[in-house]
PDB file of C-alpha atoms in Angstrom:
ATOM      1  CA  MET P  14      -5.929 -11.624 -11.802  1.00 74.00           C
ATOM      2  CA  HIS P  15      -5.610 -10.024  -8.363  1.00 79.00           C
ATOM      3  CA  LEU P  16      -5.524 -12.022  -5.770  1.00 83.00           C
ATOM      4  CA  THR P  17      -4.321 -11.783  -1.685  1.00 84.00           C
ATOM      5  CA  SER P  18      -3.369 -14.334   0.587  1.00 91.00           C
ATOM      6  CA  SER P  19      -1.830 -14.116   4.202  1.00 94.00           C
ATOM      7  CA  ASP P  20      -0.780 -17.906   4.749  1.00 96.00           C
ATOM      8  CA  LEU P  21      -0.444 -18.671   1.025  1.00 94.00           C
ATOM      9  CA  VAL P  22      -2.587 -21.185   1.429  1.00 97.00           C
ATOM     10  CA  HIS P  23      -5.727 -19.270   0.825  1.00 96.00           C
ATOM     11  CA  TRP P  24      -6.460 -16.739  -1.673  1.00 95.00           C
ATOM     12  CA  GLU P  25      -9.110 -14.663  -1.845  1.00 93.00           C
ATOM     13  CA  ASN P  26      -9.929 -13.231  -6.125  1.00 93.00           C
ATOM     14  CA  LEU P  27     -10.224  -9.546  -5.811  1.00 86.00           C
ATOM     15  CA  GLY P  28     -10.182  -9.108  -9.604  1.00 84.00           C
ATOM     16  CA  GLU P  29      -8.653  -7.396 -11.791  1.00 84.00           C
ATOM     17  CA  ALA P  30      -6.466  -4.914 -10.964  1.00 84.00           C
ATOM     18  CA  VAL P  31      -4.626  -3.682 -14.244  1.00 90.00           C
ATOM     19  CA  TYR P  32      -6.392  -3.251 -17.685  1.00 89.00           C
ATOM     20  CA  PRO P  33      -5.131  -2.403 -20.903  1.00 93.00           C
ATOM     21  CA  ASP P  34      -6.731   0.748 -21.166  1.00 95.00           C
ATOM     22  CA  THR P  35      -3.694   3.284 -21.844  1.00 95.00           C
ATOM     23  CA  PRO P  36      -1.842   4.212 -25.383  1.00 95.00           C
ATOM     24  CA  LEU P  37       1.605   1.585 -23.965  1.00 95.00           C
ATOM     25  CA  ASP P  38      -0.547  -1.124 -22.891  1.00 95.00           C
ATOM     26  CA  SER P  39      -4.139  -1.098 -25.353  1.00 95.00           C
ATOM     27  CA  HIS P  40      -3.190  -4.867 -26.758  1.00 94.00           C
ATOM     28  CA  GLY P  41      -3.039  -6.484 -23.223  1.00 92.00           C
ATOM     29  CA  ALA P  42      -0.548  -6.043 -20.491  1.00 90.00           C
ATOM     30  CA  TYR P  43       0.604  -9.803 -19.974  1.00 86.00           C
ATOM     31  CA  SER P  44       2.513 -10.829 -17.337  1.00 85.00           C
ATOM     32  CA  GLY P  45       3.777  -8.942 -14.511  1.00 89.00           C
ATOM     33  CA  SER P  46       5.221  -8.892 -10.630  1.00 90.00           C
ATOM     34  CA  ALA P  47       4.586  -6.381  -8.191  1.00 91.00           C
ATOM     35  CA  LYS P  48       7.062  -5.373  -5.308  1.00 93.00           C
ATOM     36  CA  ALA P  49       6.392  -3.426  -1.528  1.00 92.00           C
ATOM     37  CA  ILE P  50       7.918   0.294  -0.527  1.00 92.00           C
ATOM     38  CA  SER P  51       7.735   1.298   2.321  1.00 88.00           C
ATOM     39  CA  ALA P  52       5.929   4.878   3.285  1.00 85.00           C
ATOM     40  CA  LYS P  53       9.678   5.617   4.580  1.00 80.00           C
ATOM     41  CA  ALA P  54      11.320   4.614   1.479  1.00 81.00           C
ATOM     42  CA  ILE P  55       8.692   7.191  -0.563  1.00 79.00           C
ATOM     43  CA  GLY P  56       6.679   9.581   1.619  1.00 76.00           C
ATOM     44  CA  ASP P  57       3.907   8.519   0.947  1.00 79.00           C
ATOM     45  CA  LYS P  58       1.608   5.721   2.171  1.00 86.00           C
ATOM     46  CA  ASP P  59       3.159   2.191   1.725  1.00 90.00           C
ATOM     47  CA  LYS P  60       2.103   1.244  -2.430  1.00 92.00           C
ATOM     48  CA  LEU P  61       2.867  -1.881  -4.390  1.00 91.00           C
ATOM     49  CA  PHE P  62       4.716  -1.234  -7.228  1.00 95.00           C
ATOM     50  CA  LEU P  63       3.712  -2.948  -9.979  1.00 95.00           C
ATOM     51  CA  MET P  64       6.030  -4.238 -13.776  1.00 95.00           C
ATOM     52  CA  TYR P  65       4.217  -5.469 -16.393  1.00 94.00           C
ATOM     53  CA  MET P  66       3.662  -6.711 -20.300  1.00 92.00           C
ATOM     54  CA  GLY P  67       2.241  -3.583 -22.191  1.00 93.00           C
ATOM     55  CA  ASN P  68       1.169  -4.180 -26.227  1.00 92.00           C
ATOM     56  CA  VAL P  69       0.676  -2.232 -28.533  1.00 93.00           C
ATOM     57  CA  ARG P  70      -0.568  -2.966 -32.181  1.00 94.00           C
ATOM     58  CA  ASP P  71       0.239  -0.891 -34.591  1.00 93.00           C
ATOM     59  CA  GLU P  72      -1.906   0.273 -38.492  1.00 95.00           C
ATOM     60  CA  ASN P  73      -0.259  -2.286 -39.000  1.00 95.00           C
ATOM     61  CA  TRP P  74      -0.709  -4.937 -37.260  1.00 93.00           C
ATOM     62  CA  VAL P  75       2.654  -4.744 -35.358  1.00 88.00           C
ATOM     63  CA  ARG P  76       2.841  -5.963 -32.030  1.00 87.00           C
ATOM     64  CA  HIS P  77       5.100  -2.999 -29.736  1.00 88.00           C
ATOM     65  CA  SER P  78       5.956  -4.899 -26.410  1.00 89.00           C
ATOM     66  CA  TYR P  79       6.968  -1.672 -22.978  1.00 91.00           C
ATOM     67  CA  GLN P  80       7.566  -2.561 -19.765  1.00 92.00           C
ATOM     68  CA  VAL P  81       5.324  -0.974 -17.575  1.00 94.00           C
ATOM     69  CA  GLY P  82       5.010   0.281 -14.395  1.00 96.00           C
ATOM     70  CA  ALA P  83       2.304   1.124 -11.853  1.00 97.00           C
ATOM     71  CA  TRP P  84       1.751   2.421  -8.085  1.00 95.00           C
ATOM     72  CA  MET P  85      -0.564   0.339  -6.352  1.00 93.00           C
ATOM     73  CA  ASP P  86      -2.035   2.041  -3.263  1.00 91.00           C
ATOM     74  CA  GLU P  87      -3.324   0.207  -0.260  1.00 88.00           C
ATOM     75  CA  GLU P  88      -7.447   0.754  -1.779  1.00 88.00           C
ATOM     76  CA  GLY P  89      -6.341  -1.124  -4.642  1.00 88.00           C
ATOM     77  CA  LYS P  90      -6.286   2.011  -6.497  1.00 92.00           C
ATOM     78  CA  VAL P  91      -3.463   1.675  -9.407  1.00 94.00           C
ATOM     79  CA  THR P  92      -2.424   4.603 -11.245  1.00 95.00           C
ATOM     80  CA  LYS P  93       0.780   4.073 -14.680  1.00 97.00           C
ATOM     81  CA  LEU P  94       3.457   5.574 -15.670  1.00 96.00           C
ATOM     82  CA  GLU P  95       3.401   7.597 -18.504  1.00 95.00           C
ATOM     83  CA  THR P  96       6.614   6.350 -19.977  1.00 96.00           C
ATOM     84  CA  PRO P  97       8.117   3.397 -20.448  1.00 94.00           C
ATOM     85  CA  LEU P  98      10.570   1.306 -17.832  1.00 93.00           C
ATOM     86  CA  ILE P  99      11.941  -0.004 -20.778  1.00 86.00           C
ATOM     87  CA  ASN P 100      11.316   0.343 -24.841  1.00 82.00           C
ATOM     88  CA  SER P 101      11.622  -2.938 -26.732  1.00 76.00           C
ATOM     89  CA  PRO P 102      15.242  -3.083 -27.501  1.00 75.00           C
ATOM     90  CA  GLU P 103      15.057  -2.868 -31.772  1.00 79.00           C
ATOM     91  CA  HIS P 104      16.539  -6.107 -32.259  1.00 80.00           C
ATOM     92  CA  VAL P 105      14.453  -8.865 -30.595  1.00 76.00           C
ATOM     93  CA  THR P 106      11.862 -10.572 -31.826  1.00 72.00           C
ATOM     94  CA  GLU P 107       7.865  -8.388 -30.892  1.00 69.00           C
ATOM     95  CA  HIS P 108       6.960 -11.517 -27.889  1.00 70.00           C
ATOM     96  CA  PHE P 109       9.411  -9.180 -26.026  1.00 67.00           C
ATOM     97  CA  ARG P 110       9.106  -9.418 -22.199  1.00 67.00           C
ATOM     98  CA  GLU P 111      10.219  -8.806 -18.603  1.00 60.00           C
TER      99      GLU P 111
END
């Protein structure tokens, strides 16, 4: 769900922003957070950098989790990174989260 607010009391629902539609999140785009990045820092327009958990099930229905990154522009268009920010560590359960 994508919400905006100018006063942190009244909120407007803008609908879904991140869909599970890539090889890194095909079975779920879970909780995450965002950071505003200024145009000066990236040599472009102001954007949000989104970080969330993507979940994938393999042919044996085993879950693999990834920390996924994406950019959201001022119009709300989301462009996902093609490689994970963090792969699921091998020494933890399949329920790895941020």
